[in-house]
mmCIF file of C-alpha atoms in Angstrom:
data_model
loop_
_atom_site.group_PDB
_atom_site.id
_atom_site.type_symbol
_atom_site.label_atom_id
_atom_site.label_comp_id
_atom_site.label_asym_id
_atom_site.label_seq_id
_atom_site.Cartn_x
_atom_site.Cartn_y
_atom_site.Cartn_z
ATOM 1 C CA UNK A 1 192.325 106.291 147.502
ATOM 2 C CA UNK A 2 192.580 110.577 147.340
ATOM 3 C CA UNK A 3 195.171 110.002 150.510
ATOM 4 C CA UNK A 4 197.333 107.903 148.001
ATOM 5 C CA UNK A 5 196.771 109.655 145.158
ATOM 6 C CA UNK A 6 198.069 112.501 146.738
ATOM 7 C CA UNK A 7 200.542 110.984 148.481
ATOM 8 C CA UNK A 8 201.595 110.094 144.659
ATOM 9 C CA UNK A 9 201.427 113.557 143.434
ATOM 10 C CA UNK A 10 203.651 114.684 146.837
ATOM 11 C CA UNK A 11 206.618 112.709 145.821
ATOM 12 C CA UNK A 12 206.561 113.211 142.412
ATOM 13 C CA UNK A 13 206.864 117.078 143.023
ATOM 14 C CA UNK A 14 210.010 116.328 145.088
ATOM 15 C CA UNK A 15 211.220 113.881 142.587
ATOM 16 C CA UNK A 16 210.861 117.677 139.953
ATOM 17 C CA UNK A 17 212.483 119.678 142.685
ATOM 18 C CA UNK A 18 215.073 116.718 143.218
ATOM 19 C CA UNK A 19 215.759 117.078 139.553
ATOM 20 C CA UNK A 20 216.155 120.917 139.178
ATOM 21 C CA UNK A 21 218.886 120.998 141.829
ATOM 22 C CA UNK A 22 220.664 118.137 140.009
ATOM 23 C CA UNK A 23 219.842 120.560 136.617
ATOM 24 C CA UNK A 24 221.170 123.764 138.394
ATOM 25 C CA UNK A 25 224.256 121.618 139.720
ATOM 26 C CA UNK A 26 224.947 120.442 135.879
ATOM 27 C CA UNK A 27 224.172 123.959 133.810
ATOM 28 C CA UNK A 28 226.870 125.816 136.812
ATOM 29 C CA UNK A 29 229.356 123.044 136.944
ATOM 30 C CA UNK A 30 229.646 124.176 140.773
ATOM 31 C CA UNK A 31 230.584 121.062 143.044
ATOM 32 C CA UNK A 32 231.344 123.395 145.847
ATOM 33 C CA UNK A 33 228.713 125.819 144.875
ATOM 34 C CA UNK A 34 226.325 123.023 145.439
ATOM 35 C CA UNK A 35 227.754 121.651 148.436
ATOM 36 C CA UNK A 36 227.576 125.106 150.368
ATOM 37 C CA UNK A 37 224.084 125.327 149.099
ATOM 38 C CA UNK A 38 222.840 122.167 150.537
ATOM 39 C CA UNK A 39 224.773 122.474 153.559
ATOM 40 C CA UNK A 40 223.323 126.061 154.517
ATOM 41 C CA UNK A 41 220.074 125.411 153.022
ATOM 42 C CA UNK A 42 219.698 121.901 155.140
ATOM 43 C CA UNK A 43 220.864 123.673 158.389
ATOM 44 C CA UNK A 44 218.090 126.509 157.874
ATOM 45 C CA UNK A 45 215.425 123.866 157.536
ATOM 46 C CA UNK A 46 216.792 121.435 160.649
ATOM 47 C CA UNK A 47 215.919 124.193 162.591
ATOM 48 C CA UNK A 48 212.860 125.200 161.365
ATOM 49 C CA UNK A 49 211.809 121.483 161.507
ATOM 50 C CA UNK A 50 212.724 120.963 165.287
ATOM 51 C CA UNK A 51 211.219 123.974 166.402
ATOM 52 C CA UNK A 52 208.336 124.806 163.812
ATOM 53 C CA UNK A 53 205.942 124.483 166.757
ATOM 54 C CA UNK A 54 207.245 127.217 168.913
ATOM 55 C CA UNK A 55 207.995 129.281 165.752
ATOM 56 C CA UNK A 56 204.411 129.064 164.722
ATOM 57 C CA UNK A 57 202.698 129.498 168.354
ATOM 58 C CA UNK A 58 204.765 132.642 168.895
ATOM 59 C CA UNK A 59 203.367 134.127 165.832
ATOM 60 C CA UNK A 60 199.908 133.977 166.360
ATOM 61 C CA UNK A 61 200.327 134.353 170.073
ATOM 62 C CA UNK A 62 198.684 131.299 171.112
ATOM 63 C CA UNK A 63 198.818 130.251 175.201
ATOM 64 C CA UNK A 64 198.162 126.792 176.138
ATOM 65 C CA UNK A 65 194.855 125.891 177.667
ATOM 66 C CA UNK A 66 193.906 123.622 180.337
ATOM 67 C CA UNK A 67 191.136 120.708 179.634
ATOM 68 C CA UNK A 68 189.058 123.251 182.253
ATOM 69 C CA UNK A 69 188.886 126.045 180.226
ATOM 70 C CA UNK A 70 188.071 124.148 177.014
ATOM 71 C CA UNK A 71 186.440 121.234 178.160
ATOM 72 C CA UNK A 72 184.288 120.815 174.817
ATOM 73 C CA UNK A 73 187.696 121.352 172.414
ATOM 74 C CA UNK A 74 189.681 119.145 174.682
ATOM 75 C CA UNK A 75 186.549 116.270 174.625
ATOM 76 C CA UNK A 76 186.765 116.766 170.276
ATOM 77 C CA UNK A 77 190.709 116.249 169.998
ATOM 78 C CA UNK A 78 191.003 113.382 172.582
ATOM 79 C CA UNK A 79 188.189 111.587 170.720
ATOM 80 C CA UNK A 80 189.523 111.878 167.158
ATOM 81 C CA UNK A 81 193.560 111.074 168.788
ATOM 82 C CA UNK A 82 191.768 107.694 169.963
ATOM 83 C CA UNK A 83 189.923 107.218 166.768
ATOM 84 C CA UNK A 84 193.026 107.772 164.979
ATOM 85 C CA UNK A 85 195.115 105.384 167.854
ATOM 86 C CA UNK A 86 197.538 108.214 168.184
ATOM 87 C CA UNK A 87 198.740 110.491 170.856
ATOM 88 C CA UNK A 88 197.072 113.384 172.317
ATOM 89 C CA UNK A 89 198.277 116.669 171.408
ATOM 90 C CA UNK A 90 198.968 119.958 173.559
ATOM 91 C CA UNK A 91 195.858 122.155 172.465
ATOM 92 C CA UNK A 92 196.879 126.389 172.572
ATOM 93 C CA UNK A 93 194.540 129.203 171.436
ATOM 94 C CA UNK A 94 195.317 132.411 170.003
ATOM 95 C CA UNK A 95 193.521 135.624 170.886
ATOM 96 C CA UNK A 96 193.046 136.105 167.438
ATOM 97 C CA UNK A 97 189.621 137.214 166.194
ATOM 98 C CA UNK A 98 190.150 136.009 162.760
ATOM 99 C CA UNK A 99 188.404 131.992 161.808
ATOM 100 C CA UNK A 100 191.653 130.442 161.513
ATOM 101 C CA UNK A 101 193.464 127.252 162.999
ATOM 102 C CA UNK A 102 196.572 124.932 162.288
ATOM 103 C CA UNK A 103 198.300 122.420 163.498
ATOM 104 C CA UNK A 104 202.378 122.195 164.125
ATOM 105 C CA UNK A 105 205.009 119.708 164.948
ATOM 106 C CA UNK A 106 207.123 117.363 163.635
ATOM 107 C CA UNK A 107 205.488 114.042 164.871
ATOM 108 C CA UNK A 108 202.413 113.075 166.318
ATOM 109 C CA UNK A 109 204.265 112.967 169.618
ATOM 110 C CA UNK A 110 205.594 116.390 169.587
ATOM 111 C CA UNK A 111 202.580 117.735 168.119
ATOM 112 C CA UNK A 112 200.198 121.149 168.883
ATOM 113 C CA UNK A 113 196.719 121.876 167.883
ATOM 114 C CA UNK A 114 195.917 126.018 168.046
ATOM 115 C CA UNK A 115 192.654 127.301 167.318
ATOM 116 C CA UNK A 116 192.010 131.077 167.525
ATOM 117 C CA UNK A 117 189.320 132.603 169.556
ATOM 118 C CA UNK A 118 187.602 133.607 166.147
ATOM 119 C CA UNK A 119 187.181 130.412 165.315
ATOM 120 C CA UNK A 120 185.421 128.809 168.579
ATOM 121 C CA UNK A 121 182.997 131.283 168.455
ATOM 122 C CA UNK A 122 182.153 131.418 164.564
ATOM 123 C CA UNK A 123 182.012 127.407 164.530
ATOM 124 C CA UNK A 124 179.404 124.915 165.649
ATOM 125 C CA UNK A 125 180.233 121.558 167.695
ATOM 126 C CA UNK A 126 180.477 119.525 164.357
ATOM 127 C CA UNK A 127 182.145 122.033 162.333
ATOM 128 C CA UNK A 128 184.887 123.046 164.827
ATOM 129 C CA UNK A 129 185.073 118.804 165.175
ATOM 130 C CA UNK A 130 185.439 118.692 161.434
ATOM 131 C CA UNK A 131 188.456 121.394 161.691
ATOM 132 C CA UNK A 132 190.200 119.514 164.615
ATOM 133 C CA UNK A 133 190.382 116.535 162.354
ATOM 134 C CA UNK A 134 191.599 118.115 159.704
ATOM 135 C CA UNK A 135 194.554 119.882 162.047
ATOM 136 C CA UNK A 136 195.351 116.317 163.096
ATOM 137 C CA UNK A 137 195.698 115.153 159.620
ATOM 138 C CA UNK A 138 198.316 117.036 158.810
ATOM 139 C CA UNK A 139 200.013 116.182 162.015
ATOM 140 C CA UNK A 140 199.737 111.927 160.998
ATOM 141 C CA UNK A 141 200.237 112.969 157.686
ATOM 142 C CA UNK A 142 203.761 113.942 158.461
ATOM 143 C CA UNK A 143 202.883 117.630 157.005
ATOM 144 C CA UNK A 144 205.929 119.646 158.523
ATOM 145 C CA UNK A 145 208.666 116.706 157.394
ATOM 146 C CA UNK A 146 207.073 117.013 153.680
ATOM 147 C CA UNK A 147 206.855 121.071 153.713
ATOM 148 C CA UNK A 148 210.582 120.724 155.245
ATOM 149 C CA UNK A 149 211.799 119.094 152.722
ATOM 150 C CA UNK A 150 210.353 120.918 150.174
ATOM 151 C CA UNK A 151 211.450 124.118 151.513
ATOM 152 C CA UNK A 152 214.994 122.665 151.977
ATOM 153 C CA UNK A 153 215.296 121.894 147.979
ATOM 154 C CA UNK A 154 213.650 125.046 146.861
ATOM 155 C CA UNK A 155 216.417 127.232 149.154
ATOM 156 C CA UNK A 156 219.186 125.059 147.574
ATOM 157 C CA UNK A 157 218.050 126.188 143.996
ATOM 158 C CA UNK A 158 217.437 129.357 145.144
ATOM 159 C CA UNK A 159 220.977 129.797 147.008
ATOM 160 C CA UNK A 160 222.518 127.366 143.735
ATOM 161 C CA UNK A 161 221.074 130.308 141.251
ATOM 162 C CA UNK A 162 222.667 133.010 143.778
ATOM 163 C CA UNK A 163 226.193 131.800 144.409
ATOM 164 C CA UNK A 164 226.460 131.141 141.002
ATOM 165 C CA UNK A 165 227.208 135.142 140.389
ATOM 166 C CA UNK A 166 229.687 134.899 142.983
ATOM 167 C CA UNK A 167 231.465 131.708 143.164
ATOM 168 C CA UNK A 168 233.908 130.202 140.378
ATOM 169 C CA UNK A 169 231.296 127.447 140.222
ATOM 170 C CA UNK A 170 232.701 126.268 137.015
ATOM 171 C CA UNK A 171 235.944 124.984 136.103
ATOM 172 C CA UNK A 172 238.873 127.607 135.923
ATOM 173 C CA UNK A 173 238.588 127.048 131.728
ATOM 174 C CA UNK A 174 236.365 129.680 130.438
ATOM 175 C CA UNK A 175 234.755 126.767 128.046
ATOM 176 C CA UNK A 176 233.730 124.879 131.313
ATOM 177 C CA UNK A 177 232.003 127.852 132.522
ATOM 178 C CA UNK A 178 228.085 128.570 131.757
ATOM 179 C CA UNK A 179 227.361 130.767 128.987
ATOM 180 C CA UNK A 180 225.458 133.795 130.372
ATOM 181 C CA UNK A 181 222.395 133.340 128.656
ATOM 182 C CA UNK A 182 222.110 129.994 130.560
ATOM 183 C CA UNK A 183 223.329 131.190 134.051
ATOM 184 C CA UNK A 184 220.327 133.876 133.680
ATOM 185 C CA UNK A 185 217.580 131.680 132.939
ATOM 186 C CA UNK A 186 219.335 129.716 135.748
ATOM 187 C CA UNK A 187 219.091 133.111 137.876
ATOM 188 C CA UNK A 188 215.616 133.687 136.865
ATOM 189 C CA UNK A 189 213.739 130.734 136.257
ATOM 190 C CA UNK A 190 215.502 128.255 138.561
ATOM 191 C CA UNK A 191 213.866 129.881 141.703
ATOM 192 C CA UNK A 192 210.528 130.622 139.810
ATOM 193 C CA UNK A 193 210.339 126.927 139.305
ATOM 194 C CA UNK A 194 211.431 126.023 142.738
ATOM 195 C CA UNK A 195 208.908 128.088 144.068
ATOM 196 C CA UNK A 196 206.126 127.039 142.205
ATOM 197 C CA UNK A 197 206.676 123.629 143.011
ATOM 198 C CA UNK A 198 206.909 124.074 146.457
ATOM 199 C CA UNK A 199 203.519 126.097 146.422
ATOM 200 C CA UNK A 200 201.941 122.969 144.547
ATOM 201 C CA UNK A 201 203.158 121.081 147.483
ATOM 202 C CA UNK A 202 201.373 123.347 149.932
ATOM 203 C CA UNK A 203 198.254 122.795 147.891
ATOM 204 C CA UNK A 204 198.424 119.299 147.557
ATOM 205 C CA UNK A 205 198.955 118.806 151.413
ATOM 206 C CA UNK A 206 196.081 120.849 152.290
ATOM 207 C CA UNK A 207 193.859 119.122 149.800
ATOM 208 C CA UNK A 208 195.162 115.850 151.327
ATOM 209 C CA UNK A 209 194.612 116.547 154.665
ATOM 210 C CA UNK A 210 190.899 117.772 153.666
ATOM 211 C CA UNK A 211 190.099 114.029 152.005
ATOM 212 C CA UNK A 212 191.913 112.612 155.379
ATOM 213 C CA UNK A 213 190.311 114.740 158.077
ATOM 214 C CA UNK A 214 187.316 113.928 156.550
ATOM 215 C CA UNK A 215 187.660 110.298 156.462
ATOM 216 C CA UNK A 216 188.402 110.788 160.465
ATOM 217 C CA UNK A 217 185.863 112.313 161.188
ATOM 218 C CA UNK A 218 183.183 110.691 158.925
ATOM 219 C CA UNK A 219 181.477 114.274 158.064
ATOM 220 C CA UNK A 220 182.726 115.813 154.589
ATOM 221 C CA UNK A 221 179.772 118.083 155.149
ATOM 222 C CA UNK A 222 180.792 119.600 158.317
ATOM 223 C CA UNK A 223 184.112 120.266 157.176
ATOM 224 C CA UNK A 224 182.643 121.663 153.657
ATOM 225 C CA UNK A 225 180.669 123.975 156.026
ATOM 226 C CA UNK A 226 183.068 125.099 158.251
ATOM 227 C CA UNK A 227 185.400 126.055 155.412
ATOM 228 C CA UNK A 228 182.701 128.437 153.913
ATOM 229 C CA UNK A 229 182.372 130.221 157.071
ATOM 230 C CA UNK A 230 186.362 130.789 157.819
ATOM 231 C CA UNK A 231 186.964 131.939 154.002
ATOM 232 C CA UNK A 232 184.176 134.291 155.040
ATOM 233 C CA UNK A 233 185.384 135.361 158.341
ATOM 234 C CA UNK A 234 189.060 135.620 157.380
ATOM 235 C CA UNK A 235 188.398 137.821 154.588
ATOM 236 C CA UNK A 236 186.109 140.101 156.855
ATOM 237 C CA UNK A 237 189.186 139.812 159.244
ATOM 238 C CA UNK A 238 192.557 139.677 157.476
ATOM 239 C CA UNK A 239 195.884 139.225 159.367
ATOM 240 C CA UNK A 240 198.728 141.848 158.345
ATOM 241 C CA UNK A 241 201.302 139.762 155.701
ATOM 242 C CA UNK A 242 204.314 140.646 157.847
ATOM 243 C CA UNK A 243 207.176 139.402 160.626
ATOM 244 C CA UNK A 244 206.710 135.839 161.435
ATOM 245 C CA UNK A 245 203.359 135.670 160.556
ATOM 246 C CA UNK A 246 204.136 135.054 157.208
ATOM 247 C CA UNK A 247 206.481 132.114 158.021
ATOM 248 C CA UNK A 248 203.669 130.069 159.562
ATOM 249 C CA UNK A 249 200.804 131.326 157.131
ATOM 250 C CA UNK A 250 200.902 128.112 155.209
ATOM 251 C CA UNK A 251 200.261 125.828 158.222
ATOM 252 C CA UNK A 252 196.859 127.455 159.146
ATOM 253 C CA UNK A 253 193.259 126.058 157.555
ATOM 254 C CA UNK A 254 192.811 129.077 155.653
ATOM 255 C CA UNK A 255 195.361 131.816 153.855
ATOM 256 C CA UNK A 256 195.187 134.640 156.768
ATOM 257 C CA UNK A 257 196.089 137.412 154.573
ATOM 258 C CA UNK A 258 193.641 139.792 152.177
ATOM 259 C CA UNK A 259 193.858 137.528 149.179
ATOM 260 C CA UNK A 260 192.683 138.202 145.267
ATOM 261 C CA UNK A 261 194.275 139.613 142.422
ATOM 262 C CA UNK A 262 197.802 138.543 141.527
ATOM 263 C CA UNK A 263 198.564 137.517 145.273
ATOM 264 C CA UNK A 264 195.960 134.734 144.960
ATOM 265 C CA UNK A 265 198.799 132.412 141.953
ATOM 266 C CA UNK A 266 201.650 132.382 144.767
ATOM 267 C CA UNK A 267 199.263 131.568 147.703
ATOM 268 C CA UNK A 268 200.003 128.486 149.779
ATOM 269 C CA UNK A 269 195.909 127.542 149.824
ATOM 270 C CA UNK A 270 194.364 126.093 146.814
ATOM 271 C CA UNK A 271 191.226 128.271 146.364
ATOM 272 C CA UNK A 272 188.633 127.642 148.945
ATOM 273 C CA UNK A 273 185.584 126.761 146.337
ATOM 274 C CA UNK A 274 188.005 123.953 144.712
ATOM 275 C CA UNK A 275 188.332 122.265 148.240
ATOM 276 C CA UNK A 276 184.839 122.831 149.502
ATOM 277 C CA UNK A 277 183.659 121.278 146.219
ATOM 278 C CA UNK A 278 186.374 118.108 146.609
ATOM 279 C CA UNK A 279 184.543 117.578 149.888
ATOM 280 C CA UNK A 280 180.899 117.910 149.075
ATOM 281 C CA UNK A 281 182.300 114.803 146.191
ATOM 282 C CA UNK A 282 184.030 113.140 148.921
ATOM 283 C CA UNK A 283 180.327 113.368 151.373
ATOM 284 C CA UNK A 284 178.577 111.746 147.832
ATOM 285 C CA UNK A 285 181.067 109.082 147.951
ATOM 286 C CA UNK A 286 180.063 108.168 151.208
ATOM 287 C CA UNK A 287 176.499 108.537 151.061
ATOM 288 C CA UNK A 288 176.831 105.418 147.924
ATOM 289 C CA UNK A 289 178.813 102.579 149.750
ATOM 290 C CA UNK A 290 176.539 103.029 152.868
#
């Protein structure tokens, strides 16, 4: 029922950011405007969707491992994969100290679960199980597509709101053109918007893949737990905000990055105490219709 739910909530923020291109395309008049945009802004995010996974390893540096060196992480991710009746994924690790892991790929069949080294020694058995299964959540939850998408429609607003200053988007009448009040609020708001809605997105899918990875793994609790302790240990142990690590910040478990203050309205996460909370709900659930 949350799956759904958010599923619900997913499409109905690409049905607003559907609509505010369609908005930006009617207040500019811009046929060709809007065409480059979507062309350009598509062929950015075909290529971040095919090779998100290397894009993402790279980042945090993670190697792949053998089933020998991690016998206990490989034991965790083949037993949810059957649970789940999908594939088994390639498993990496980053040297990274900081709690932190995510999961990357377009399809379960081209998928990659990275932990960091932080996080194997931080975590128990059933906490670290309760992370895996949210990692592979995201994966059958077709997480990269979704954020793809999203990311696609917010740069066509974006690009829409940008051209617009330097294209003749409008017709060659001056009456057919924008008045300039409008084109700013277009300039100004229409990414604001776009950008918001993608970051609800983000939050949604990571709230979703809690309630999911939970339901996989049968322990709300463990997951609950584990989330305390990486909050903890990433703020203890913040990743700098820069180069390509901030490209693949939104696919990890936890924001990477010092957080608080304004920072915390345009993060990717939804606050840690809302989701620990959702899952502690989720465990009570349970506990009833057993």
């Amino acid at each position: 029922m949350s799956s759904h739910h958010n599923g619900l909530k997913t499409a109905a923020l690409l049905g607003l950011l559907t609509a505010l291109i369609l908005a930006a395309g009617y207040w500019l008049g811009g046929s060709a405007g809007l065409v480059i945009a979507v062309v350009i802004s598509l062929g950015m995010n075909a290529f971040s969707y095919f090779y998100s996974d290397k894009l993402a390893l790279r980042a945090m540096r993670a190697q792949p491992v053998s089933e020998a060196e991690f016998p206990a992480l490989y034991q965790m991710v083949r037993e949810l994969s059957q649970t789940a009746g999908q594939p088994m994924p390639r498993l990496y690790v980053s040297p990274s100290n900081q709690p932190n892991a995510f999961a990357t790929g377009r399809n379960p069949e081209h998928a990659a679960v990275a932990v960091t080294v932080g996080i194997t020694q931080l975590l128990d058995r059933r906490e670290l199980r309760a992370v895996i299964g949210h990692e592979l959540s995201h994966v059958y939850n077709r997480d990269i597509l979704i954020s793809s998408v999203a990311a696609a429609l917010a740069g066509i607003v974006t690009m829409l709101a940008q051209l617009a200053i330097f294209l003749p988007l409008g017709g060659s009448d001056d009456d057919d053109r924008p008045n300039p009040a409008a084109l700013l609020a277009m300039l100004i708001l229409g990414p604001l918007a776009a950008s918001i809605i993608q970051l609800a997105i983000s939050r949604n899918r990571e709230f979703q893949a809690d309630a999911s990875g939970a339901e996989l793994t049968r322990d709300p609790l463990a997951l609950a737990s584990a989330l305390e302790k990486i909050q903890y240990g990433a703020r203890r142990l913040p990743l700098p905000a820069e180069g390509q690590l901030t490209s693949a910040a939104h696919l990890m478990i936890a924001n990477p990055f010092r957080s608080g203050g304004i920072s915390a309205l345009f993060s990717t996460h939804p606050p840690m105490e809302q989701r620990i909370a959702r899952l502690r709900e989720q465990a009570g659930a349970i506990q009833l219709y057993r």
